[in-house]
Coordinates of C-alpha atoms in Angstrom, one line a residue:
Chain A
M264 CA -199.2 118.5 -32.2
D265 CA -199.2 119.0 -28.3
I266 CA -201.0 122.4 -27.8
Q267 CA -199.1 122.8 -24.7
K268 CA -195.8 123.0 -26.8
P269 CA -196.7 125.1 -29.7
Y270 CA -193.1 125.7 -30.9
V271 CA -190.2 123.9 -32.3
I272 CA -186.5 125.1 -32.6
G273 CA -185.0 125.2 -35.9
V274 CA -181.1 125.2 -36.2
D275 CA -179.1 125.9 -39.7
L276 CA -175.7 124.8 -38.9
G277 CA -173.5 126.2 -41.8
G278 CA -169.8 126.5 -42.4
T279 CA -169.9 130.2 -41.4
N280 CA -172.9 130.9 -39.4
T281 CA -175.3 128.8 -37.0
V282 CA -178.6 130.4 -37.3
F283 CA -181.4 129.6 -34.3
G284 CA -185.2 130.1 -35.0
I285 CA -188.0 129.5 -32.9
V286 CA -190.9 128.4 -35.0
D287 CA -194.7 127.9 -34.8
A288 CA -196.9 125.3 -36.4
R289 CA -197.6 127.8 -39.4
G290 CA -193.9 128.2 -40.0
Q291 CA -193.8 131.7 -38.6
I292 CA -190.4 132.6 -36.8
A293 CA -191.2 134.0 -33.5
A294 CA -187.6 134.6 -32.4
E295 CA -184.1 134.2 -33.9
N296 CA -180.5 134.7 -33.4
S297 CA -177.2 133.3 -34.6
I298 CA -173.6 132.6 -33.6
K299 CA -170.3 132.0 -35.8
T300 CA -170.0 128.3 -36.2
Q301 CA -166.1 128.4 -36.4
A302 CA -165.1 130.7 -33.5
Y303 CA -165.2 127.9 -31.1
K304 CA -162.2 125.3 -30.7
T305 CA -164.0 122.3 -29.6
A306 CA -167.6 120.8 -30.2
E307 CA -168.2 121.3 -26.2
D308 CA -167.4 125.2 -26.6
F309 CA -169.7 125.2 -29.5
V310 CA -172.7 123.5 -27.7
E311 CA -172.3 125.7 -24.8
A312 CA -172.5 129.1 -27.2
C313 CA -175.5 127.5 -28.7
A314 CA -177.3 127.2 -25.3
E315 CA -176.3 130.4 -24.0
C316 CA -177.7 131.9 -27.4
L317 CA -180.8 129.9 -27.2
K318 CA -181.9 130.8 -23.6
P319 CA -183.0 134.4 -24.1
L320 CA -184.9 133.3 -27.3
I321 CA -186.6 130.5 -25.4
A322 CA -187.5 132.9 -22.5
Q323 CA -189.0 135.2 -25.1
I324 CA -191.8 132.6 -25.9
G325 CA -192.5 131.5 -22.4
G326 CA -189.9 128.8 -21.7
I327 CA -188.6 125.4 -22.7
E328 CA -191.8 123.9 -21.6
K329 CA -193.5 125.4 -24.7
V330 CA -190.9 123.8 -26.9
A331 CA -191.9 120.3 -28.6
G332 CA -188.5 119.5 -30.0
M333 CA -185.4 120.8 -31.9
G334 CA -184.2 120.0 -35.5
I335 CA -180.8 120.8 -36.8
G336 CA -179.5 120.8 -40.5
A337 CA -175.9 120.3 -40.9
P338 CA -173.3 119.4 -43.3
N339 CA -172.4 115.5 -43.2
G340 CA -175.2 115.1 -40.6
N341 CA -176.6 111.7 -39.7
Y342 CA -179.9 111.3 -38.8
Y343 CA -179.7 107.7 -37.3
R344 CA -176.8 108.9 -34.9
G345 CA -177.7 112.6 -34.5
S346 CA -174.2 113.3 -35.3
I347 CA -171.9 115.4 -37.7
E348 CA -169.4 113.1 -39.2
F349 CA -166.2 114.3 -40.7
A350 CA -167.3 117.4 -42.0
P351 CA -164.5 118.7 -44.0
N352 CA -165.4 122.4 -43.5
I353 CA -166.2 122.7 -39.7
S354 CA -163.0 122.8 -37.8
W355 CA -164.3 121.0 -34.7
A356 CA -166.0 118.3 -36.4
H357 CA -163.7 117.4 -39.6
E358 CA -161.8 114.8 -37.7
G359 CA -164.3 112.6 -36.3
V360 CA -168.0 111.8 -35.1
V361 CA -169.6 114.9 -32.8
P362 CA -172.8 113.4 -31.3
L363 CA -174.2 117.0 -31.5
A364 CA -178.0 115.8 -31.1
K365 CA -177.5 114.4 -27.6
M366 CA -174.9 117.1 -26.5
L367 CA -177.6 119.8 -27.2
S368 CA -180.3 117.9 -25.7
D369 CA -178.2 117.6 -22.6
Q370 CA -177.8 121.3 -22.5
L371 CA -181.6 122.0 -22.9
D372 CA -183.1 119.8 -20.2
G373 CA -183.5 116.8 -22.3
L374 CA -185.4 118.4 -25.1
P375 CA -185.9 115.9 -28.1
V376 CA -183.3 116.9 -30.8
R377 CA -183.0 115.3 -34.2
L378 CA -180.2 116.2 -36.6
T379 CA -180.0 115.5 -40.5
N380 CA -178.1 116.9 -43.3
D381 CA -178.8 120.3 -44.9
A382 CA -180.7 119.0 -48.0
N383 CA -182.7 116.6 -46.1
A384 CA -183.8 119.6 -44.0
A385 CA -184.6 121.5 -47.1
A386 CA -186.8 118.8 -48.2
M387 CA -188.5 118.6 -44.7
G388 CA -189.2 122.4 -45.1
E389 CA -190.6 122.0 -48.6
M390 CA -192.9 119.4 -47.3
A391 CA -193.9 121.3 -44.3
Y392 CA -194.3 124.7 -45.4
G393 CA -193.1 125.0 -49.1
A394 CA -193.5 123.6 -52.6
A395 CA -194.1 120.1 -51.6
R396 CA -197.1 120.6 -49.3
G397 CA -199.3 117.6 -49.6
M398 CA -196.8 115.5 -51.7
K399 CA -195.7 112.2 -50.5
N400 CA -192.9 111.3 -53.3
F401 CA -190.5 114.1 -54.4
I402 CA -187.0 114.9 -54.8
V403 CA -185.3 118.3 -53.5
I404 CA -182.0 119.1 -55.3
T405 CA -180.0 121.9 -53.8
L406 CA -177.8 123.9 -56.4
G407 CA -175.2 125.5 -54.2
T408 CA -171.4 125.4 -53.7
G409 CA -172.4 121.6 -54.2
V410 CA -175.2 119.7 -55.4
G411 CA -177.3 118.2 -52.5
S412 CA -180.6 116.3 -52.4
G413 CA -183.3 115.3 -50.0
I414 CA -185.6 112.4 -51.3
V415 CA -189.1 111.8 -49.9
V416 CA -190.5 108.4 -50.3
N417 CA -194.2 107.6 -48.9
G418 CA -194.0 110.8 -47.0
Q419 CA -190.6 110.0 -45.3
L420 CA -187.1 111.2 -45.9
L421 CA -185.1 108.3 -47.4
Y422 CA -182.1 107.7 -45.1
G423 CA -180.9 104.3 -46.3
H424 CA -179.1 101.7 -44.4
D425 CA -176.6 104.1 -42.8
G426 CA -178.2 107.4 -42.9
F427 CA -176.4 108.7 -45.6
A428 CA -178.9 108.2 -48.7
G429 CA -179.6 110.9 -51.0
E430 CA -176.2 111.9 -52.4
L431 CA -177.4 112.8 -55.7
G432 CA -174.6 115.5 -56.4
H433 CA -172.5 112.3 -56.7
V434 CA -174.0 110.2 -59.5
T435 CA -171.6 109.9 -62.3
M436 CA -172.9 111.8 -65.5
V437 CA -169.6 111.7 -67.4
R438 CA -167.9 108.5 -67.4
E439 CA -165.0 109.4 -69.7
N440 CA -162.6 112.4 -68.8
G441 CA -165.2 113.5 -66.4
R442 CA -164.2 116.8 -64.4
T443 CA -162.6 116.1 -60.9
C444 CA -165.3 116.7 -58.1
G445 CA -164.6 117.8 -54.6
C446 CA -165.4 114.2 -53.5
G447 CA -162.1 112.9 -55.2
R448 CA -164.0 111.2 -58.0
K449 CA -164.6 112.1 -61.6
G450 CA -167.7 113.0 -63.7
C451 CA -170.0 114.0 -60.6
L452 CA -173.2 115.8 -61.3
E453 CA -171.8 118.2 -58.8
A454 CA -168.8 118.8 -60.6
Y455 CA -170.9 120.4 -63.6
C456 CA -174.2 121.6 -62.2
S457 CA -173.5 123.1 -58.9
A458 CA -172.8 127.0 -58.8
T459 CA -169.0 126.3 -58.8
G460 CA -169.8 124.0 -61.9
V461 CA -171.6 126.5 -63.8
A462 CA -168.8 129.2 -63.3
R463 CA -166.4 126.5 -64.2
T464 CA -168.0 125.8 -67.4
A465 CA -168.1 129.5 -68.0
R466 CA -164.3 129.8 -67.7
E467 CA -163.9 126.6 -70.1
I468 CA -166.0 128.0 -72.8
L469 CA -164.1 131.4 -72.5
A470 CA -160.7 129.9 -72.6
T471 CA -161.3 127.3 -75.5
T472 CA -163.0 129.7 -77.8
D473 CA -162.8 133.3 -78.9
R474 CA -166.6 133.9 -78.9
P475 CA -167.8 137.3 -77.7
S476 CA -169.4 137.3 -74.4
L477 CA -170.4 139.9 -71.7
L478 CA -168.7 137.5 -69.4
R479 CA -165.1 138.5 -70.8
D480 CA -165.6 141.8 -69.0
K481 CA -164.5 140.3 -65.8
P482 CA -161.2 138.3 -65.1
A483 CA -162.1 134.5 -65.9
D484 CA -161.0 133.5 -62.5
Q485 CA -163.6 135.9 -60.7
I486 CA -166.4 134.7 -62.6
E487 CA -169.5 133.4 -60.5
S488 CA -172.6 131.7 -61.4
L489 CA -174.5 134.9 -60.6
D490 CA -172.4 136.6 -63.4
V491 CA -173.5 134.1 -65.8
S492 CA -177.1 134.8 -64.8
I493 CA -176.9 138.4 -65.4
A494 CA -175.3 138.0 -68.6
A495 CA -177.9 135.3 -69.7
S496 CA -180.8 137.8 -68.7
K497 CA -179.1 140.4 -71.1
G498 CA -179.3 137.9 -74.1
D499 CA -175.7 136.9 -73.9
E500 CA -175.4 133.9 -76.2
V501 CA -172.6 131.9 -74.4
A502 CA -174.2 132.5 -71.0
N503 CA -177.4 131.0 -72.5
E504 CA -175.5 128.2 -73.5
I505 CA -174.0 127.5 -70.2
F506 CA -177.6 127.3 -68.8
R507 CA -178.9 125.2 -71.5
F508 CA -175.8 122.7 -71.1
T509 CA -176.3 122.6 -67.2
G510 CA -180.1 122.2 -67.5
K511 CA -179.8 119.6 -69.9
M512 CA -177.3 117.5 -67.7
L513 CA -179.6 118.2 -64.7
G514 CA -182.8 116.9 -66.8
E515 CA -180.7 113.8 -67.9
A516 CA -180.0 113.1 -64.3
C517 CA -183.6 113.6 -63.3
A518 CA -184.8 111.1 -65.8
D519 CA -182.4 108.5 -64.1
F520 CA -183.8 109.5 -60.8
A521 CA -187.4 109.1 -61.9
A522 CA -186.6 105.5 -63.0
F523 CA -185.4 105.0 -59.3
S524 CA -188.3 106.5 -57.2
S525 CA -190.7 107.9 -59.7
P526 CA -191.3 111.4 -57.9
E527 CA -194.5 113.7 -58.2
A528 CA -191.9 116.7 -58.5
F529 CA -188.6 117.7 -58.5
I530 CA -188.0 120.7 -56.6
F531 CA -184.8 123.1 -57.1
F532 CA -183.4 125.1 -54.3
G533 CA -180.4 127.4 -54.0
G534 CA -178.9 130.6 -55.7
L535 CA -178.7 129.0 -59.2
C536 CA -182.5 129.0 -59.2
K537 CA -182.7 132.7 -59.5
A538 CA -182.0 132.2 -63.0
G539 CA -185.5 130.7 -63.3
D540 CA -186.7 129.6 -66.7
L541 CA -183.3 130.1 -68.1
L542 CA -182.4 127.0 -66.1
M543 CA -185.8 125.4 -65.4
K544 CA -186.9 125.0 -69.1
P545 CA -183.8 123.3 -70.3
I546 CA -184.0 120.8 -67.3
E547 CA -187.7 120.0 -68.0
E548 CA -187.0 119.6 -71.8
A549 CA -184.1 117.4 -71.4
Y550 CA -186.1 115.2 -68.7
N551 CA -189.0 114.7 -71.0
Q552 CA -186.8 113.9 -74.0
S553 CA -184.8 111.3 -72.2
V554 CA -186.9 109.7 -69.6
L555 CA -188.5 106.2 -70.1
P556 CA -192.1 106.9 -72.1
I557 CA -194.2 105.7 -69.0
F558 CA -192.8 108.7 -66.9
R559 CA -192.8 111.5 -69.6
G560 CA -194.7 114.5 -68.8
K561 CA -195.7 113.5 -65.4
A562 CA -193.2 114.8 -63.2
K563 CA -193.6 118.9 -62.0
F564 CA -190.5 121.0 -61.9
L565 CA -190.8 123.6 -59.4
V566 CA -188.4 126.1 -57.6
S567 CA -188.4 126.1 -54.0
G568 CA -191.4 127.6 -52.2
L569 CA -189.0 128.8 -49.4
M570 CA -186.4 130.9 -51.4
N571 CA -187.2 134.1 -49.8
A572 CA -187.9 132.8 -46.2
N573 CA -185.3 131.4 -43.9
A574 CA -185.7 128.0 -45.4
A575 CA -182.9 126.2 -43.9
V576 CA -184.3 126.9 -40.3
L577 CA -187.6 126.3 -41.2
G578 CA -186.6 122.9 -42.6
A579 CA -184.6 121.8 -39.9
S580 CA -187.3 122.8 -37.5
A581 CA -189.8 120.8 -39.3
L582 CA -187.6 117.7 -37.8
G583 CA -188.7 119.1 -34.4
W584 CA -192.3 118.0 -34.7
E585 CA -191.4 114.5 -35.3
E586 CA -191.2 113.8 -31.6
Chain B
M73 CA -201.0 86.2 -39.5
D74 CA -204.4 85.0 -39.0
I75 CA -204.1 81.5 -37.6
Q76 CA -207.6 80.8 -39.2
K77 CA -206.0 81.6 -42.7
P78 CA -202.6 79.9 -42.8
Y79 CA -202.1 80.2 -46.7
V80 CA -201.6 82.6 -49.4
I81 CA -201.8 82.2 -53.1
G82 CA -198.9 83.3 -55.3
V83 CA -199.2 83.8 -58.8
D84 CA -196.3 84.3 -61.3
L85 CA -197.6 85.6 -64.5
G86 CA -195.1 85.5 -67.2
G87 CA -195.3 85.8 -71.1
T88 CA -195.8 82.0 -71.6
N89 CA -197.0 80.2 -68.5
T90 CA -199.0 81.5 -65.4
V91 CA -198.0 79.6 -62.3
F92 CA -200.2 79.6 -59.2
G93 CA -198.9 78.1 -55.8
I94 CA -200.5 77.8 -52.6
V95 CA -197.9 79.0 -49.9
D96 CA -197.7 78.5 -46.2
A97 CA -196.1 81.1 -43.8
R98 CA -192.8 79.1 -43.9
G99 CA -192.6 79.5 -47.8
Q100 CA -193.6 75.8 -48.5
I101 CA -195.7 75.4 -51.4
A102 CA -198.6 73.1 -50.4
A103 CA -200.1 72.9 -54.1
E104 CA -199.3 74.2 -57.4
N105 CA -200.5 74.3 -61.1
S106 CA -200.3 76.5 -64.1
I107 CA -202.2 77.6 -67.4
K108 CA -200.8 79.0 -70.6
T109 CA -200.9 82.8 -70.4
Q110 CA -201.7 83.6 -74.0
A111 CA -204.2 80.6 -74.8
Y112 CA -207.0 83.1 -74.2
K113 CA -208.5 85.8 -76.2
T114 CA -209.6 88.1 -73.6
A115 CA -208.6 89.2 -70.1
E116 CA -212.1 87.9 -69.1
D117 CA -211.4 84.4 -70.4
F118 CA -207.9 84.3 -68.8
V119 CA -209.4 85.1 -65.6
E120 CA -212.2 82.6 -65.8
A121 CA -209.3 80.0 -66.5
C122 CA -207.4 81.1 -63.5
A123 CA -210.4 80.6 -61.3
E124 CA -210.9 77.1 -62.8
C125 CA -207.2 76.1 -62.3
L126 CA -207.0 77.5 -58.7
K127 CA -210.6 75.8 -57.4
P128 CA -209.0 72.4 -56.9
L129 CA -206.0 73.7 -55.4
I130 CA -207.9 75.4 -52.8
A131 CA -210.2 72.5 -52.1
Q132 CA -207.0 70.5 -51.6
I133 CA -205.8 72.9 -48.4
G134 CA -209.4 73.2 -47.1
G135 CA -211.3 75.9 -48.9
I136 CA -210.9 79.6 -49.7
E137 CA -211.5 80.3 -45.9
K138 CA -208.0 79.1 -45.1
V139 CA -206.5 81.8 -47.7
A140 CA -205.5 85.2 -46.2
G141 CA -205.0 86.8 -49.7
M142 CA -203.4 86.4 -53.1
G143 CA -200.3 88.4 -54.6
I144 CA -199.6 88.4 -58.5
G145 CA -196.4 89.4 -60.1
A146 CA -196.8 90.3 -63.6
P147 CA -195.0 92.4 -66.2
N148 CA -195.9 96.2 -66.3
G149 CA -197.9 95.4 -63.1
N150 CA -199.0 98.6 -61.1
Y151 CA -199.5 98.1 -57.6
Y152 CA -201.7 101.1 -56.9
R153 CA -204.2 100.3 -59.4
G154 CA -203.9 96.4 -59.2
S155 CA -203.7 96.4 -63.0
I156 CA -201.4 95.3 -65.9
E157 CA -200.7 98.1 -68.1
F158 CA -199.9 98.1 -71.9
A159 CA -197.8 94.8 -71.5
P160 CA -196.1 94.4 -74.9
N161 CA -195.6 90.5 -74.6
I162 CA -199.1 89.6 -73.3
S163 CA -201.9 89.5 -76.1
W164 CA -205.0 90.3 -73.9
A165 CA -202.9 93.5 -72.1
H166 CA -200.9 95.2 -74.7
E167 CA -203.5 97.6 -75.6
G168 CA -204.8 99.1 -72.5
V169 CA -205.2 98.7 -68.6
V170 CA -206.5 95.2 -67.4
P171 CA -207.7 95.6 -63.7
L172 CA -206.7 92.1 -62.9
A173 CA -206.7 92.2 -59.1
K174 CA -210.4 93.2 -58.9
M175 CA -211.4 90.7 -61.7
L176 CA -209.8 87.9 -59.7
S177 CA -211.0 88.9 -56.6
D178 CA -214.4 89.0 -58.0
Q179 CA -213.9 85.4 -59.1
L180 CA -212.8 84.1 -55.9
D181 CA -215.4 85.2 -53.1
G182 CA -213.8 88.6 -52.7
L183 CA -210.3 87.4 -51.8
P184 CA -208.0 90.3 -51.2
V185 CA -205.7 90.4 -54.4
R186 CA -202.8 92.6 -54.8
L187 CA -200.6 92.8 -57.9
T188 CA -197.0 94.2 -58.6
N189 CA -194.6 93.8 -61.4
D190 CA -192.3 90.8 -61.4
A191 CA -189.4 92.4 -60.2
N192 CA -191.1 93.7 -57.3
A193 CA -192.5 90.5 -56.4
A194 CA -189.0 89.0 -56.5
A195 CA -187.9 91.6 -53.9
M196 CA -190.9 90.6 -51.8
G197 CA -190.0 87.0 -51.9
E198 CA -186.2 87.9 -51.0
M199 CA -187.4 89.8 -47.9
A200 CA -189.7 87.2 -47.0
Y201 CA -188.0 83.8 -47.6
G202 CA -184.7 84.6 -49.4
A203 CA -181.5 86.4 -49.1
A204 CA -182.8 89.7 -47.5
R205 CA -184.6 88.2 -44.3
G206 CA -184.3 90.8 -41.9
M207 CA -183.0 93.6 -44.2
K208 CA -185.0 97.0 -44.5
N209 CA -183.1 98.6 -47.3
F210 CA -182.0 96.5 -50.3
I211 CA -182.3 96.4 -53.9
V212 CA -183.0 93.3 -56.2
I213 CA -181.8 93.4 -59.7
T214 CA -183.1 90.8 -62.0
L215 CA -180.9 89.9 -64.8
G216 CA -183.1 88.2 -67.6
T217 CA -184.4 89.0 -71.0
G218 CA -184.3 92.5 -69.5
V219 CA -182.9 94.1 -66.4
G220 CA -185.7 94.6 -63.7
S221 CA -185.4 96.0 -60.1
G222 CA -187.2 95.9 -56.9
I223 CA -186.1 98.5 -54.5
V224 CA -187.0 98.2 -50.7
V225 CA -186.8 101.3 -48.3
N226 CA -187.6 101.2 -44.8
G227 CA -188.8 97.8 -45.3
Q228 CA -191.3 98.6 -47.9
L229 CA -191.3 98.4 -51.6
L230 CA -190.8 101.6 -53.4
Y231 CA -193.6 102.3 -55.7
G232 CA -193.1 106.1 -56.3
H233 CA -196.0 108.5 -57.1
D234 CA -197.5 106.5 -59.9
G235 CA -196.7 102.9 -59.1
F236 CA -194.1 102.5 -61.4
A237 CA -190.9 103.5 -59.5
G238 CA -188.0 100.9 -59.8
E239 CA -186.8 100.8 -63.4
L240 CA -183.2 100.6 -62.8
G241 CA -182.9 98.8 -66.1
H242 CA -183.5 101.9 -67.5
V243 CA -180.8 104.3 -66.1
T244 CA -178.7 105.7 -68.9
M245 CA -175.2 104.2 -68.5
V246 CA -173.7 105.2 -72.1
R247 CA -174.8 108.7 -73.1
E248 CA -172.7 108.9 -76.4
N249 CA -173.5 106.3 -79.2
G250 CA -175.3 103.9 -76.7
R251 CA -176.8 100.6 -77.9
T252 CA -180.5 101.1 -78.7
C253 CA -182.7 99.5 -75.8
G254 CA -185.9 97.7 -76.1
C255 CA -187.6 100.6 -74.6
G256 CA -186.7 102.7 -77.8
R257 CA -184.0 104.9 -75.9
K258 CA -180.1 104.5 -76.0
G259 CA -177.4 103.6 -73.8
C260 CA -179.6 101.8 -71.0
L261 CA -178.3 99.4 -68.5
E262 CA -180.5 96.8 -69.8
A263 CA -179.1 97.3 -73.3
Y264 CA -175.7 95.8 -71.8
C265 CA -176.4 93.6 -68.8
S266 CA -179.4 91.8 -69.5
A267 CA -178.8 88.3 -70.6
T268 CA -179.7 89.5 -74.2
G269 CA -177.1 92.3 -73.6
V270 CA -174.4 89.8 -72.7
A271 CA -175.0 87.8 -75.7
R272 CA -174.8 91.0 -77.7
T273 CA -171.6 92.0 -76.4
A274 CA -170.0 88.6 -77.4
R275 CA -171.4 89.1 -81.0
E276 CA -169.8 92.5 -81.0
I277 CA -166.4 91.4 -79.6
L278 CA -166.4 88.3 -82.2
A279 CA -167.4 90.5 -85.3
T280 CA -164.9 93.3 -84.6
T281 CA -161.8 91.3 -83.6
D282 CA -160.2 88.1 -84.8
R283 CA -159.5 87.0 -81.3
P284 CA -159.5 83.0 -80.8
S285 CA -162.7 82.1 -78.7
L286 CA -164.7 78.9 -77.7
L287 CA -167.7 81.0 -78.7
R288 CA -166.8 81.0 -82.3
D289 CA -167.8 77.3 -82.2
K290 CA -171.4 78.2 -82.7
P291 CA -173.1 80.7 -85.2
A292 CA -172.7 84.2 -83.9
D293 CA -176.5 84.8 -84.0
Q294 CA -177.2 81.7 -81.9
I295 CA -175.1 82.7 -79.0
E296 CA -176.8 83.1 -75.8
S297 CA -175.6 84.1 -72.4
L298 CA -175.2 80.8 -71.1
D299 CA -172.8 79.8 -73.8
V300 CA -170.7 82.7 -72.5
S301 CA -170.9 81.2 -69.0
I302 CA -169.9 77.9 -70.1
A303 CA -166.9 79.2 -72.2
A304 CA -165.7 81.6 -69.4
S305 CA -165.9 78.6 -67.1
K306 CA -163.6 76.7 -69.3
G307 CA -161.0 79.7 -69.0
D308 CA -161.9 81.3 -72.4
E309 CA -160.4 84.8 -72.1
V310 CA -163.0 86.7 -74.6
A311 CA -165.9 85.0 -72.3
N312 CA -164.2 86.4 -69.2
E313 CA -163.7 89.8 -70.7
I314 CA -167.5 89.8 -71.4
F315 CA -168.3 89.2 -67.9
R316 CA -165.7 91.6 -66.6
F317 CA -167.2 94.3 -68.9
T318 CA -170.8 93.3 -67.8
G319 CA -169.8 93.3 -64.1
K320 CA -168.0 96.7 -64.3
M321 CA -171.0 98.4 -65.8
L322 CA -173.4 96.8 -63.0
G323 CA -170.9 97.9 -60.4
E324 CA -170.9 101.4 -61.6
A325 CA -174.5 101.5 -61.8
C326 CA -175.0 100.1 -58.2
A327 CA -172.5 103.0 -57.3
D328 CA -175.0 105.6 -58.5
F329 CA -178.0 103.6 -56.8
A330 CA -175.9 103.6 -53.4
A331 CA -175.9 107.4 -53.9
F332 CA -179.7 107.2 -53.9
S333 CA -180.7 104.9 -51.2
S334 CA -177.7 103.6 -49.6
P335 CA -179.0 99.9 -49.3
E336 CA -177.6 97.4 -47.0
A337 CA -177.3 94.7 -50.0
F338 CA -177.6 94.4 -53.6
I339 CA -179.2 91.0 -54.6
F340 CA -179.0 89.7 -58.1
F341 CA -181.6 87.2 -59.5
G342 CA -181.8 85.5 -62.8
G343 CA -180.1 83.1 -65.2
L344 CA -177.1 85.2 -65.6
C345 CA -176.2 85.0 -61.8
K346 CA -175.5 81.2 -62.4
A347 CA -172.0 82.5 -63.6
G348 CA -171.4 83.2 -60.0
D349 CA -168.1 84.9 -59.1
L350 CA -167.2 85.6 -62.8
L351 CA -169.9 88.1 -62.6
M352 CA -170.3 89.0 -58.9
K353 CA -166.6 89.6 -58.2
P354 CA -166.3 92.4 -61.0
I355 CA -169.6 93.9 -59.8
E356 CA -168.3 94.3 -56.3
E357 CA -164.9 95.5 -57.4
A358 CA -166.2 98.2 -59.8
Y359 CA -168.7 99.5 -57.1
N360 CA -166.1 99.8 -54.3
Q361 CA -163.8 101.4 -56.8
S362 CA -166.4 104.2 -58.1
V363 CA -168.5 104.6 -55.3
L364 CA -168.6 107.7 -53.0
P365 CA -166.0 107.0 -50.1
I366 CA -168.6 107.0 -47.4
F367 CA -170.5 103.9 -48.9
R368 CA -167.0 102.1 -49.9
G369 CA -167.1 98.6 -48.5
K370 CA -170.5 98.7 -46.9
A371 CA -172.7 97.1 -49.3
K372 CA -173.1 93.4 -49.6
F373 CA -173.3 91.8 -53.0
L374 CA -175.6 88.7 -53.0
V375 CA -177.0 86.1 -55.2
S376 CA -180.9 85.4 -54.7
G377 CA -181.6 83.1 -52.1
L378 CA -184.5 81.8 -53.9
M379 CA -182.7 80.7 -57.3
N380 CA -183.8 77.0 -56.9
A381 CA -187.1 77.4 -55.4
N382 CA -190.0 78.5 -57.4
A383 CA -189.0 82.4 -56.6
A384 CA -191.5 84.1 -58.6
V385 CA -194.3 82.4 -57.1
L386 CA -193.1 82.9 -53.6
G387 CA -192.3 86.3 -54.1
A388 CA -195.8 87.1 -55.5
S389 CA -197.3 85.1 -52.8
A390 CA -195.6 87.5 -50.2
L391 CA -197.9 90.0 -51.3
G392 CA -200.9 88.0 -50.1
W393 CA -200.0 88.5 -46.4
E394 CA -200.2 92.3 -46.7
E395 CA -203.9 92.2 -46.1

């Protein structure tokens, strides 16, 4: 680290908000602010708003010359090209390639800017400040609206040939009559084990059986994964079964991932992890039952070390130190 | 490369033969010889025989001072520890950990020796001398008695936390009523798509249908994958169907592998590849049909560039340049 430049900027670019944080080497956020991602018609307008929002924050820590670099985590982010590409949920980026890293750098006196997808940013954050400190081989799996992943091999994020590696939410887990996934294919891990997938499992069980459950207290189409967590924590048998089903599939998927990269740990991130052992125990059990014997009992199963911090901003900021 | 040391030694340690080759920087084998792997009671006796066999070869190229290093490809080889571990088919290594790299180095005046598993050695060979020259992200899949793999990421072999990464023959492809695999688990890729798996598919189809086929000319229990290749090349419909089935499963597996590491190419190696397009076309078709849209049409599907050379020795020798 250049002691003349003790800060980096982390940007968590989401479908609703874009959050900026100025972060020091210990992972403390010195200044932060946010804008609405979709309040702008074009990428140019958005970038200008970013610069406007950042200027007072940068002034607060002593000026741009104190900043080593900037990291952005964004949906459909491509690390090699520093771009957001065909992001379905961002109005100014859903139809093409937006070279956001360069555009922001140009607005900020040539500050080095790196960009990656949100799950990769989470993995960077775990390595720099979270549960993966000191690890060189691990996989972060994010369980949110979708299932994302950031894979670290030999201490480096795995980007692959084109910058799009690490789409573990889209390995096929059910090859016959699988659920349709948001990607248009069938049977993906994401279609079952995302927060959305868990709610869908609940609705399926309620619709196809007459088993009593606390989940019946709510109209089926309003059930969310949080309702399943709450019901399970009250001992609801259907809700518990949903977590066992979800955990089993995640554990079996992790067994395949171990055959690929044999990580030291699988780190789970996102709202669904608040279910704690209800989810984590079935994952670890299914993993050890189905994994190749040489890997059995070796991998750690951890919940993110950044759940209560501003994880996405911290993760993205870790990219800023790469320069 | 040290011009004072223009050679490396490659060792292909197989269940039957252990082949030694002295290789130059262009991948030409300057001298070679072999011993029977299992003619020795202990690892110590085997190592002594290796040294005896190598001495005249080394003398032939001008002495040990001309040799930069030695690489060994061996079943159940662990790169980090330089050892063969619990190799079921090698009598002097099936019950424990044999630190073969150190043992051989001690016999050869402290020559640097590296060891990895046979599929990883094949991947090194493709990168140094074969179909993957110039590539930094690719996967070699070996289709032999088993299904092995060597995964290269950012120009480096993927070893994982414990040195055992890259066991892609043991991802689960059939989760319900899958075939029993040699590893003791069910539904592994290897149980269907190895040479042995192909012969098994043939026997299953012949036993459960009365469809006419050239494959019926031989007793079912003697059918080998080569018979299926020959029958398919003569237009036999059952044999062609077996290749379509095998290729489809391999293509679907590769689609999952792309979601993991997004390689530039999949390179297939081993006897089964002699079937050529009969196998390669169904693989590529199934891949493009089932892979996530962002990866579609991007990956190359290649047959090994080392099929007619002494690929295993060349691959292992490439490890010798690492020092």
